[in-house]
N, C-alpha and C. Protein backbone atom coordinates (compact mmCIF):
# COMPACT_ATOMS: atom_id res chain seq x y z
N UNK A 1 0.82 -1.47 0.04
CA UNK A 1 -0.04 0.08 0.18
C UNK A 1 0.88 1.20 -0.05
N UNK A 2 0.72 2.08 -1.08
CA UNK A 2 1.12 3.46 -0.92
C UNK A 2 0.75 4.46 -0.13
N UNK A 3 1.18 5.16 0.93
CA UNK A 3 0.54 5.83 1.52
C UNK A 3 1.03 7.39 1.25
N UNK A 4 0.37 8.13 1.15
CA UNK A 4 0.39 9.65 0.54
C UNK A 4 -0.18 10.74 1.60
N UNK A 5 0.84 11.96 1.73
CA UNK A 5 0.17 12.90 2.43
C UNK A 5 0.28 14.09 1.40
N UNK A 6 -0.79 15.14 1.28
CA UNK A 6 -0.90 16.14 0.48
C UNK A 6 -0.77 17.49 1.16
N UNK A 7 -0.29 18.11 0.61
CA UNK A 7 0.07 19.72 1.21
C UNK A 7 -0.22 20.48 0.09
N UNK A 8 -1.20 21.24 0.11
CA UNK A 8 -1.77 22.70 -0.84
C UNK A 8 -2.83 23.49 -0.01
N UNK A 9 -2.20 24.71 -0.12
CA UNK A 9 -3.30 25.87 0.48
C UNK A 9 -4.76 26.11 0.13
N UNK A 10 -4.92 25.24 -1.25
CA UNK A 10 -6.22 25.28 -1.51
C UNK A 10 -7.14 24.13 -1.23
N UNK A 11 -7.72 24.08 -0.53
CA UNK A 11 -8.33 22.88 0.10
C UNK A 11 -9.44 22.07 -1.18
N UNK A 12 -9.64 22.84 -1.77
CA UNK A 12 -10.24 22.25 -3.10
C UNK A 12 -9.51 21.30 -3.94
N UNK A 13 -8.22 21.68 -4.19
CA UNK A 13 -7.45 20.84 -5.19
C UNK A 13 -6.98 19.52 -4.18
N UNK A 14 -7.14 19.47 -2.85
CA UNK A 14 -6.52 18.46 -1.84
C UNK A 14 -7.71 17.59 -2.24
N UNK A 15 -9.01 18.22 -2.04
CA UNK A 15 -10.13 17.40 -2.17
C UNK A 15 -10.29 16.50 -3.48
N UNK A 16 -10.06 17.32 -4.34
CA UNK A 16 -9.95 16.77 -5.81
C UNK A 16 -8.91 15.34 -6.00
N UNK A 17 -8.04 15.48 -5.50
CA UNK A 17 -6.86 14.44 -5.69
C UNK A 17 -7.30 13.38 -4.79
N UNK A 18 -7.53 13.69 -3.55
CA UNK A 18 -8.31 12.71 -2.72
C UNK A 18 -9.20 11.80 -3.08
N UNK A 19 -10.42 12.42 -4.13
CA UNK A 19 -11.37 11.79 -4.69
C UNK A 19 -10.93 10.92 -5.97
N UNK A 20 -10.10 11.55 -6.22
CA UNK A 20 -9.67 10.51 -7.24
C UNK A 20 -8.50 9.18 -7.03
N UNK A 21 -7.97 9.39 -6.12
CA UNK A 21 -6.73 8.63 -5.73
C UNK A 21 -7.72 7.56 -4.87
N UNK A 22 -9.07 7.81 -4.25
CA UNK A 22 -9.48 6.85 -3.26
C UNK A 22 -9.92 5.62 -4.14
N UNK A 23 -9.92 5.72 -5.33
CA UNK A 23 -10.54 4.70 -6.44
C UNK A 23 -9.36 3.51 -6.71
N UNK A 24 -7.88 3.82 -6.20
CA UNK A 24 -7.14 3.13 -6.21
C UNK A 24 -7.02 2.09 -5.17
N UNK A 25 -6.64 0.89 -5.30
CA UNK A 25 -6.64 -0.11 -3.99
C UNK A 25 -5.34 -0.14 -3.52
N UNK A 26 -4.28 0.20 -4.22
CA UNK A 26 -3.00 0.21 -3.45
C UNK A 26 -2.48 1.33 -3.08
N UNK A 27 -3.49 2.61 -3.09
CA UNK A 27 -3.27 3.78 -2.13
C UNK A 27 -4.00 4.45 -1.37
N UNK A 28 -3.40 4.93 -0.54
CA UNK A 28 -4.41 5.30 0.75
C UNK A 28 -3.65 7.07 0.86
N UNK A 29 -4.33 8.01 1.15
CA UNK A 29 -4.24 9.36 1.82
C UNK A 29 -4.18 9.37 3.15
N UNK A 30 -3.10 9.54 3.97
CA UNK A 30 -3.21 8.99 5.22
C UNK A 30 -3.12 10.61 5.86
N UNK A 31 -2.91 11.75 5.46
CA UNK A 31 -2.75 12.81 5.75
C UNK A 31 -3.02 14.28 4.65
N UNK A 32 -3.40 15.44 5.27
CA UNK A 32 -3.12 16.54 4.58
C UNK A 32 -3.02 17.76 5.19
N UNK A 33 -2.32 18.97 4.56
CA UNK A 33 -1.82 20.13 5.16
C UNK A 33 -2.13 21.17 4.38
N UNK A 34 -2.39 22.46 4.84
CA UNK A 34 -2.75 23.59 4.10
C UNK A 34 -1.31 24.65 4.25
N UNK A 35 -0.11 24.33 5.17
CA UNK A 35 0.85 24.83 5.09
C UNK A 35 2.11 23.98 5.48
N UNK A 36 3.20 24.80 5.13
CA UNK A 36 4.42 23.54 5.47
C UNK A 36 4.63 23.21 6.94
N UNK A 37 4.51 24.03 7.70
CA UNK A 37 4.51 23.50 9.19
C UNK A 37 3.83 22.48 9.69
N UNK A 38 2.44 22.49 9.01
CA UNK A 38 1.64 21.38 9.64
C UNK A 38 2.00 19.99 8.78
N UNK A 39 2.25 20.31 7.30
CA UNK A 39 2.90 19.21 6.58
C UNK A 39 4.11 18.49 7.25
N UNK A 40 5.03 19.45 7.85
CA UNK A 40 6.32 18.85 8.17
C UNK A 40 6.04 17.84 9.59
N UNK A 41 5.11 18.52 10.44
CA UNK A 41 4.21 17.80 11.23
C UNK A 41 3.45 16.35 11.19
N UNK A 42 2.88 16.42 10.08
CA UNK A 42 2.00 15.35 9.61
C UNK A 42 2.97 14.00 9.23
N UNK A 43 3.97 14.51 8.64
CA UNK A 43 4.90 13.78 7.47
C UNK A 43 5.61 13.15 8.59
N UNK A 44 6.37 13.65 9.56
CA UNK A 44 7.12 13.03 10.91
C UNK A 44 6.02 12.02 11.62
N UNK A 45 4.78 12.12 11.95
CA UNK A 45 4.03 11.18 12.43
C UNK A 45 3.63 10.28 11.61
N UNK A 46 3.18 10.51 10.48
CA UNK A 46 2.42 9.61 9.59
C UNK A 46 3.59 8.54 8.88
N UNK A 47 4.87 9.01 8.25
CA UNK A 47 5.92 8.63 7.89
C UNK A 47 5.28 8.10 6.36
N UNK A 48 4.71 8.99 5.53
CA UNK A 48 4.19 8.33 4.65
C UNK A 48 5.15 7.79 3.16
N UNK A 49 4.70 7.28 2.03
CA UNK A 49 5.63 6.97 1.34
C UNK A 49 6.18 8.07 0.32
N UNK A 50 4.99 8.65 0.16
CA UNK A 50 4.88 9.97 -0.96
C UNK A 50 4.46 11.25 -0.04
N UNK A 51 4.89 12.31 -0.65
CA UNK A 51 4.29 13.63 -0.27
C UNK A 51 4.10 14.04 -1.44
N UNK A 52 3.03 14.72 -1.70
CA UNK A 52 2.61 15.63 -2.75
C UNK A 52 2.36 17.14 -2.27
N UNK A 53 3.32 17.97 -2.48
CA UNK A 53 3.28 19.34 -1.95
C UNK A 53 3.36 20.50 -2.86
N UNK A 54 2.62 21.53 -2.66
CA UNK A 54 2.85 22.65 -3.39
C UNK A 54 4.25 23.70 -3.19
N UNK A 55 4.59 24.48 -3.82
CA UNK A 55 5.98 24.82 -3.71
C UNK A 55 5.51 26.20 -3.04
N UNK A 56 4.42 27.05 -3.26
CA UNK A 56 4.30 28.23 -2.45
C UNK A 56 2.77 27.97 -1.26
N UNK A 57 3.42 27.77 -0.05
CA UNK A 57 2.54 27.80 0.92
C UNK A 57 2.75 28.84 1.93
N UNK A 58 1.84 29.04 2.96
CA UNK A 58 2.09 29.79 4.30
C UNK A 58 2.84 29.16 5.22
N UNK A 59 3.45 29.75 5.96
CA UNK A 59 4.51 29.37 7.07
C UNK A 59 5.94 28.81 7.11
N UNK A 60 5.86 27.91 5.74
CA UNK A 60 7.12 27.39 5.33
C UNK A 60 7.02 27.01 3.63
N UNK A 61 7.74 27.26 2.86
CA UNK A 61 7.33 27.01 1.66
C UNK A 61 7.87 25.39 1.23
N UNK A 62 7.46 25.02 0.11
CA UNK A 62 7.55 23.61 -0.16
C UNK A 62 9.09 23.16 -0.44
N UNK A 63 9.73 24.04 -0.90
CA UNK A 63 11.32 23.74 -1.07
C UNK A 63 11.69 23.61 0.23
N UNK A 64 11.76 24.31 1.28
CA UNK A 64 12.09 24.35 2.73
C UNK A 64 11.63 22.88 3.27
N UNK A 65 10.13 22.75 3.30
CA UNK A 65 9.59 21.55 3.88
C UNK A 65 10.10 20.47 3.01
N UNK A 66 10.87 20.20 1.74
CA UNK A 66 11.30 19.08 1.37
C UNK A 66 12.63 18.77 1.91
N UNK A 67 13.26 19.84 1.63
CA UNK A 67 14.65 19.43 2.80
C UNK A 67 14.34 19.07 4.08
N UNK A 68 13.71 19.42 4.97
CA UNK A 68 13.39 18.88 6.04
C UNK A 68 12.73 17.26 6.53
N UNK A 69 11.90 17.27 5.06
CA UNK A 69 11.38 16.02 4.96
C UNK A 69 12.71 14.89 4.84
N UNK A 70 13.10 15.21 3.82
CA UNK A 70 14.40 14.42 3.35
C UNK A 70 15.46 14.16 4.37
N UNK A 71 15.52 15.50 5.36
CA UNK A 71 16.59 15.10 6.25
C UNK A 71 15.88 14.00 7.38
N UNK A 72 14.41 14.38 7.60
CA UNK A 72 14.09 13.33 8.56
C UNK A 72 13.65 11.73 8.01
N UNK A 73 13.31 11.80 6.96
CA UNK A 73 12.76 10.59 6.16
C UNK A 73 13.26 10.54 4.92
N UNK A 74 14.49 9.86 4.99
CA UNK A 74 15.06 10.01 3.26
C UNK A 74 14.67 8.98 2.56
N UNK A 75 13.84 8.11 2.90
CA UNK A 75 13.03 7.22 1.85
C UNK A 75 11.78 7.71 1.25
N UNK A 76 11.34 9.07 2.04
CA UNK A 76 10.17 9.49 1.58
C UNK A 76 10.41 9.92 0.21
N UNK A 77 9.43 10.16 -0.77
CA UNK A 77 9.39 10.42 -2.04
C UNK A 77 8.48 11.66 -2.02
N UNK A 78 9.32 12.96 -2.26
CA UNK A 78 8.42 14.17 -2.29
C UNK A 78 8.19 14.59 -3.82
N UNK A 79 6.82 15.14 -4.25
CA UNK A 79 6.54 15.40 -5.37
C UNK A 79 6.00 16.88 -5.33
N UNK A 80 6.82 17.68 -6.23
CA UNK A 80 6.14 18.90 -6.21
C UNK A 80 4.93 19.07 -7.04
N UNK A 81 3.76 19.67 -6.59
CA UNK A 81 2.39 19.97 -7.40
C UNK A 81 2.26 21.28 -7.45
N UNK A 82 2.76 22.02 -8.79
CA UNK A 82 2.75 23.39 -8.62
C UNK A 82 2.40 24.13 -9.72
N UNK A 83 1.92 25.40 -9.81
CA UNK A 83 1.74 26.27 -10.97
C UNK A 83 3.08 26.96 -11.65
N UNK A 84 4.33 26.81 -10.99
CA UNK A 84 5.69 27.46 -11.58
C UNK A 84 6.39 26.26 -12.26
N UNK A 85 6.43 26.75 -13.58
CA UNK A 85 7.42 25.54 -14.19
C UNK A 85 8.84 26.35 -15.04
N UNK A 86 9.15 27.56 -13.95
CA UNK A 86 10.41 28.06 -13.88
C UNK A 86 11.36 27.05 -13.73
N UNK A 87 12.53 27.33 -14.55
CA UNK A 87 13.77 25.95 -14.51
C UNK A 87 14.44 26.36 -12.87
N UNK A 88 14.73 27.49 -12.51
CA UNK A 88 15.13 27.62 -11.27
C UNK A 88 14.31 27.00 -9.75
N UNK A 89 12.91 27.07 -10.20
CA UNK A 89 11.86 26.50 -9.02
C UNK A 89 12.42 24.61 -9.02
N UNK A 90 12.47 24.28 -10.31
CA UNK A 90 12.72 22.78 -10.59
C UNK A 90 13.87 22.68 -9.92
N UNK A 91 14.88 23.20 -10.08
CA UNK A 91 15.95 23.34 -9.63
C UNK A 91 16.28 23.32 -8.14
N UNK A 92 15.59 23.89 -7.65
CA UNK A 92 15.71 23.94 -6.30
C UNK A 92 14.68 22.64 -5.57
N UNK A 93 13.90 22.60 -6.36
CA UNK A 93 13.12 21.21 -5.83
C UNK A 93 14.04 20.10 -5.63
N UNK A 94 14.67 19.64 -6.73
CA UNK A 94 15.93 18.70 -7.32
C UNK A 94 16.79 18.82 -6.18
N UNK A 95 17.15 20.10 -5.77
CA UNK A 95 18.28 19.93 -4.98
C UNK A 95 17.61 19.83 -3.44
N UNK A 96 16.62 20.11 -3.17
CA UNK A 96 16.17 19.81 -1.96
C UNK A 96 15.90 18.31 -1.67
N UNK A 97 15.64 17.72 -2.70
CA UNK A 97 15.44 15.90 -2.63
C UNK A 97 14.48 15.77 -3.36
N UNK A 98 13.65 16.35 -4.06
CA UNK A 98 12.41 16.15 -4.44
C UNK A 98 12.64 15.13 -5.37
N UNK A 99 11.53 13.87 -5.86
CA UNK A 99 11.70 12.90 -6.87
C UNK A 99 10.98 13.20 -8.15
N UNK A 100 9.94 14.09 -8.07
CA UNK A 100 9.15 14.64 -9.13
C UNK A 100 8.72 16.15 -9.12
N UNK A 101 8.07 16.30 -10.23
CA UNK A 101 7.79 17.65 -10.36
C UNK A 101 6.32 17.63 -11.44
N UNK A 102 5.32 18.27 -10.56
CA UNK A 102 4.05 18.18 -11.76
C UNK A 102 3.34 19.41 -11.91
N UNK A 103 2.68 20.04 -12.67
CA UNK A 103 2.16 21.11 -12.87
C UNK A 103 0.55 20.93 -12.48
N UNK A 104 0.04 21.77 -11.84
CA UNK A 104 -1.25 21.66 -11.61
C UNK A 104 -2.57 21.81 -12.59
N UNK A 105 -1.89 21.93 -13.84
CA UNK A 105 -2.93 21.86 -14.56
C UNK A 105 -2.84 20.53 -15.56
N UNK A 106 -2.14 19.68 -14.75
CA UNK A 106 -1.60 18.16 -15.33
C UNK A 106 -3.28 17.57 -15.02
N UNK A 107 -3.11 16.55 -16.00
CA UNK A 107 -4.45 15.36 -15.55
C UNK A 107 -4.10 15.01 -14.42
N UNK A 108 -5.15 14.43 -13.46
CA UNK A 108 -4.87 13.56 -12.30
C UNK A 108 -4.58 12.67 -12.65
N UNK A 109 -4.55 11.72 -13.91
CA UNK A 109 -4.07 10.65 -14.19
C UNK A 109 -2.26 10.92 -14.44
N UNK A 110 -1.91 11.94 -14.73
CA UNK A 110 -0.43 12.15 -14.50
C UNK A 110 -0.21 12.21 -13.05
N UNK A 111 -0.99 12.82 -12.09
CA UNK A 111 -0.50 12.71 -11.06
C UNK A 111 -0.24 11.22 -10.36
N UNK A 112 -1.36 10.33 -10.67
CA UNK A 112 -1.24 9.02 -10.45
C UNK A 112 -0.02 8.25 -10.90
N UNK A 113 0.11 8.51 -11.99
CA UNK A 113 1.49 7.79 -12.81
C UNK A 113 2.74 8.29 -12.17
N UNK A 114 2.80 9.82 -11.60
CA UNK A 114 3.89 10.11 -11.08
C UNK A 114 4.50 9.38 -9.94
N UNK A 115 3.30 9.29 -9.26
CA UNK A 115 3.44 8.56 -7.89
C UNK A 115 4.08 7.23 -8.22
N UNK A 116 3.27 6.61 -8.99
CA UNK A 116 3.68 5.10 -9.19
C UNK A 116 5.31 5.28 -9.62
N UNK A 117 5.52 6.08 -10.48
CA UNK A 117 7.04 6.16 -10.87
C UNK A 117 7.93 6.38 -9.90
N UNK A 118 7.74 7.28 -9.10
CA UNK A 118 8.72 7.83 -8.10
C UNK A 118 8.66 6.41 -6.85
N UNK A 119 7.70 5.83 -6.67
CA UNK A 119 7.77 4.77 -6.08
C UNK A 119 8.61 3.95 -6.32
N UNK A 120 8.61 3.55 -7.84
CA UNK A 120 9.38 2.76 -8.28
C UNK A 120 11.02 2.83 -8.41
N UNK A 121 11.49 4.20 -8.17
CA UNK A 121 12.56 4.76 -8.00
C UNK A 121 13.03 5.66 -9.37
N UNK A 122 12.12 6.10 -9.81
CA UNK A 122 12.22 6.93 -11.02
C UNK A 122 12.57 8.42 -10.40
N UNK A 123 12.81 9.16 -11.44
CA UNK A 123 12.89 10.63 -10.93
C UNK A 123 12.36 11.34 -12.21
N UNK A 124 11.17 11.92 -11.88
CA UNK A 124 10.31 12.35 -12.94
C UNK A 124 10.05 13.96 -13.14
N UNK A 125 11.33 14.53 -13.51
CA UNK A 125 11.40 16.10 -13.98
C UNK A 125 10.98 16.35 -15.33
N UNK A 126 10.29 15.67 -15.99
CA UNK A 126 9.78 16.41 -17.61
C UNK A 126 9.03 17.13 -17.90
N UNK A 127 8.79 18.31 -16.54
CA UNK A 127 7.87 19.28 -16.99
C UNK A 127 8.56 20.41 -18.23
N UNK A 128 7.68 20.61 -19.11
CA UNK A 128 8.13 21.48 -20.18
C UNK A 128 8.58 23.24 -19.39
N UNK A 129 9.73 23.37 -20.24
CA UNK A 129 10.12 24.61 -19.32
C UNK A 129 10.05 25.71 -20.19
N UNK A 130 9.40 26.95 -19.77
CA UNK A 130 9.14 27.92 -20.65
C UNK A 130 10.83 28.50 -20.98
N UNK A 131 10.89 29.28 -22.12
CA UNK A 131 12.20 29.68 -22.74
C UNK A 131 12.43 31.05 -22.15
N UNK A 132 12.47 31.21 -20.77
CA UNK A 132 12.30 32.64 -20.46
C UNK A 132 13.70 32.99 -19.68
N UNK A 133 14.46 31.89 -19.45
CA UNK A 133 15.56 32.39 -18.87
C UNK A 133 16.41 33.37 -19.23
N UNK A 134 16.79 33.61 -20.72
CA UNK A 134 17.59 34.56 -21.01
C UNK A 134 16.85 35.68 -20.71
N UNK A 135 15.59 36.05 -21.12
CA UNK A 135 15.01 37.35 -21.01
C UNK A 135 15.18 37.95 -19.77
N UNK A 136 15.04 37.05 -18.68
CA UNK A 136 15.24 37.23 -17.02
C UNK A 136 16.46 38.21 -16.66
N UNK A 137 17.51 37.82 -17.44
CA UNK A 137 18.64 38.28 -17.18
C UNK A 137 18.59 39.74 -17.73
N UNK A 138 18.06 40.05 -18.73
CA UNK A 138 17.48 41.65 -19.24
C UNK A 138 16.77 42.43 -18.66
N UNK A 139 15.97 42.00 -17.60
CA UNK A 139 14.90 42.67 -16.89
C UNK A 139 15.59 43.76 -16.12
N UNK A 140 15.11 44.99 -16.41
CA UNK A 140 15.62 46.04 -16.14
C UNK A 140 15.51 46.72 -14.68
N UNK A 141 15.42 45.52 -13.81
CA UNK A 141 15.08 46.08 -12.63
C UNK A 141 16.57 46.04 -11.44
N UNK A 142 16.39 46.89 -10.61
CA UNK A 142 17.88 47.03 -9.58
C UNK A 142 17.59 45.99 -8.81
N UNK A 143 18.41 45.97 -7.84
CA UNK A 143 18.39 44.59 -6.86
C UNK A 143 17.43 44.77 -5.95
N UNK A 144 17.24 46.33 -5.45
CA UNK A 144 16.50 46.35 -4.36
C UNK A 144 14.84 46.19 -4.79
N UNK A 145 14.65 46.64 -6.50
CA UNK A 145 13.12 46.17 -7.06
C UNK A 145 13.09 44.77 -7.46
N UNK A 146 14.07 43.96 -7.44
CA UNK A 146 14.11 42.73 -7.53
C UNK A 146 13.50 41.90 -6.23
N UNK A 147 14.32 42.41 -5.41
CA UNK A 147 13.54 42.09 -3.95
C UNK A 147 12.17 42.20 -3.54
N UNK A 148 11.69 43.39 -4.01
CA UNK A 148 10.40 43.69 -3.61
C UNK A 148 9.61 43.04 -4.47
N UNK A 149 9.88 42.67 -6.16
CA UNK A 149 9.17 41.85 -6.67
C UNK A 149 9.12 40.49 -6.20
N UNK A 150 10.00 39.90 -5.42
CA UNK A 150 10.19 38.45 -5.05
C UNK A 150 8.89 38.85 -3.80
N UNK A 151 8.92 39.65 -2.79
CA UNK A 151 7.95 39.73 -1.78
C UNK A 151 6.76 39.98 -2.27
N UNK A 152 6.51 40.45 -3.46
CA UNK A 152 5.23 40.82 -3.83
C UNK A 152 4.60 39.51 -4.04
N UNK A 153 5.34 38.74 -4.83
CA UNK A 153 4.96 37.45 -5.26
C UNK A 153 4.67 36.49 -4.27
N UNK A 154 5.31 36.67 -2.88
CA UNK A 154 5.10 35.87 -1.88
C UNK A 154 3.75 36.54 -1.13
N UNK A 155 3.05 37.44 -1.50
CA UNK A 155 1.86 37.93 -0.97
C UNK A 155 1.98 38.89 -0.18
N UNK A 156 3.08 39.80 0.16
CA UNK A 156 3.63 40.71 1.18
C UNK A 156 2.79 42.04 0.58
N UNK A 157 2.30 42.72 1.63
CA UNK A 157 1.52 44.04 1.11
C UNK A 157 2.88 45.04 1.50
N UNK A 158 2.68 46.33 0.84
CA UNK A 158 3.56 47.75 1.03
C UNK A 158 4.23 47.45 2.20
N UNK A 159 3.08 47.56 3.15
CA UNK A 159 3.61 47.96 4.56
C UNK A 159 4.65 46.51 5.10
N UNK A 160 4.08 45.49 5.16
CA UNK A 160 5.00 44.13 5.08
C UNK A 160 6.21 44.33 4.63
N UNK A 161 6.23 44.64 3.10
CA UNK A 161 7.65 44.65 2.72
C UNK A 161 8.61 45.94 3.38
N UNK A 162 7.87 46.97 3.79
CA UNK A 162 8.61 48.17 4.12
C UNK A 162 9.24 47.35 5.64
N UNK A 163 8.58 47.00 6.39
CA UNK A 163 8.85 46.18 7.74
C UNK A 163 10.07 45.34 7.42
N UNK A 164 10.02 44.54 6.44
CA UNK A 164 11.26 43.54 6.14
C UNK A 164 12.22 43.87 5.30
N UNK A 165 12.22 45.27 4.96
CA UNK A 165 13.22 45.59 4.25
C UNK A 165 13.92 46.90 4.85
N UNK A 166 13.26 47.20 5.91
CA UNK A 166 13.69 48.60 7.29
C UNK A 166 13.56 49.57 6.17
N UNK A 167 12.65 49.52 5.35
CA UNK A 167 12.69 51.21 4.46
C UNK A 167 10.92 51.72 4.90
N UNK A 168 10.85 52.78 4.38
CA UNK A 168 9.39 53.52 4.49
C UNK A 168 8.49 52.91 3.52
N UNK A 169 7.27 52.76 4.25
CA UNK A 169 6.21 52.13 2.83
C UNK A 169 6.25 53.29 1.82
N UNK A 170 6.23 54.55 2.08
CA UNK A 170 6.23 55.38 0.89
C UNK A 170 7.38 54.98 -0.14
N UNK A 171 8.75 54.53 0.32
CA UNK A 171 9.76 53.97 -0.56
C UNK A 171 9.43 52.86 -1.58
N UNK A 172 8.34 52.03 -0.37
CA UNK A 172 7.91 50.35 -1.41
C UNK A 172 7.26 51.14 -2.42
N UNK A 173 6.23 52.15 -2.14
CA UNK A 173 5.47 52.27 -3.08
C UNK A 173 5.96 52.82 -4.31
N UNK A 174 6.96 53.93 -3.89
CA UNK A 174 7.69 54.61 -4.97
C UNK A 174 8.58 53.61 -6.00
N UNK A 175 9.16 52.53 -5.31
CA UNK A 175 9.84 51.48 -6.10
C UNK A 175 8.46 50.68 -6.89
N UNK A 176 7.51 50.35 -6.38
CA UNK A 176 6.56 49.74 -6.85
C UNK A 176 5.70 50.42 -8.28
N UNK A 177 5.69 51.81 -8.22
CA UNK A 177 5.54 52.50 -9.40
C UNK A 177 6.56 52.55 -10.51
N UNK A 178 7.75 52.43 -10.14
CA UNK A 178 8.76 52.55 -11.00
C UNK A 178 9.02 51.19 -11.65
N UNK A 179 8.74 50.06 -10.88
CA UNK A 179 8.86 48.70 -11.58
C UNK A 179 7.63 48.64 -12.65
N UNK A 180 6.44 49.11 -12.50
CA UNK A 180 5.37 49.40 -13.07
C UNK A 180 5.75 49.76 -14.64
N UNK A 181 6.56 50.96 -14.31
CA UNK A 181 6.87 51.43 -15.49
C UNK A 181 7.96 50.64 -16.42
N UNK A 182 8.99 50.37 -15.60
CA UNK A 182 10.30 49.73 -16.25
C UNK A 182 9.45 48.07 -17.02
N UNK A 183 8.49 47.79 -16.36
CA UNK A 183 8.14 46.47 -16.97
C UNK A 183 6.95 46.54 -18.09
N UNK A 184 6.22 47.93 -18.14
CA UNK A 184 5.47 48.14 -18.72
C UNK A 184 4.07 47.49 -18.01
N UNK A 185 3.75 47.52 -16.96
CA UNK A 185 2.85 46.92 -16.30
C UNK A 185 1.45 47.72 -16.03
N UNK A 186 0.48 47.36 -16.35
CA UNK A 186 -0.95 48.21 -15.66
C UNK A 186 -1.43 47.73 -14.23
N UNK A 187 -0.97 48.40 -13.13
CA UNK A 187 -1.35 48.28 -12.14
C UNK A 187 -1.07 47.05 -11.34
N UNK A 188 -1.59 47.01 -10.14
CA UNK A 188 -1.44 46.31 -8.81
C UNK A 188 -1.68 44.53 -9.65
N UNK A 189 -2.80 44.23 -10.12
CA UNK A 189 -3.37 43.13 -10.37
C UNK A 189 -1.65 42.52 -11.53
N UNK A 190 -1.68 42.95 -12.67
CA UNK A 190 -0.37 42.71 -13.30
C UNK A 190 1.18 42.48 -12.74
N UNK A 191 1.10 43.68 -11.69
CA UNK A 191 2.21 43.36 -10.86
C UNK A 191 2.34 42.05 -10.13
N UNK A 192 1.08 41.52 -9.42
CA UNK A 192 1.13 40.47 -8.79
C UNK A 192 1.03 39.20 -9.40
N UNK A 193 0.49 39.16 -10.70
CA UNK A 193 0.97 38.46 -11.74
C UNK A 193 2.11 38.03 -12.05
N UNK A 194 2.92 39.15 -12.48
CA UNK A 194 4.16 39.00 -12.92
C UNK A 194 5.02 38.45 -11.55
N UNK A 195 4.97 38.90 -10.43
CA UNK A 195 5.65 38.65 -9.24
C UNK A 195 5.69 36.96 -9.40
N UNK A 196 4.45 36.44 -9.16
CA UNK A 196 4.36 35.26 -8.80
C UNK A 196 4.75 34.18 -9.73
N UNK A 197 4.83 34.68 -10.89
CA UNK A 197 5.16 33.84 -12.23
C UNK A 197 6.92 33.74 -12.28
N UNK A 198 7.45 34.97 -11.64
CA UNK A 198 8.51 35.26 -11.99
C UNK A 198 9.74 35.19 -10.44
N UNK A 199 9.15 34.93 -9.67
CA UNK A 199 9.57 35.24 -8.14
C UNK A 199 10.92 34.09 -7.87
N UNK A 200 10.76 33.06 -8.71
CA UNK A 200 11.80 32.33 -8.64
C UNK A 200 13.04 32.21 -9.52
N UNK A 201 12.90 33.44 -10.22
CA UNK A 201 13.74 33.33 -11.12
C UNK A 201 14.78 34.51 -10.99
N UNK A 202 14.59 35.20 -9.49
CA UNK A 202 15.42 36.29 -9.18
C UNK A 202 16.49 35.43 -8.05
């Protein structure tokens, strides 16, 4: 029997995976978590064969959680389940000890296939990579602006960014305006989307 723990901050995705997997006689979901710290607690307690985890989660991200899981349970197979297909994110998960990498828009049959493949000893990192790495090198942002983009991608507000970087909120707002202008983005929503897509590239 293959035991699985699922970590994802959107409960609906967890529920969807569980409903799909419950029809497999050799698979059982033994735990679920909505943040990285809870994931680590459950994994240490349940000692599953496989962990399916998002990369971007509250309290502790999936990369850090994977490192700690592999330290405690070297034989546990960790699979990243994420919307990020940047090569830097994949590399970081590989270095953390993950065995596989699945995009969230993949069919659930793919999730099942990857679970079985990693348990059999395979490494599954055949996610298509967007050819954006060369472009990233030419993004006209200063080091401070790139720091702010990364924090925006982590869901931080201007006030939270100001406190983390020990600067005034007005300074953060000015940086955000400059970032919008440099990247030709229109408003907060476009900046947030860009930041979430690119935060692992900086």
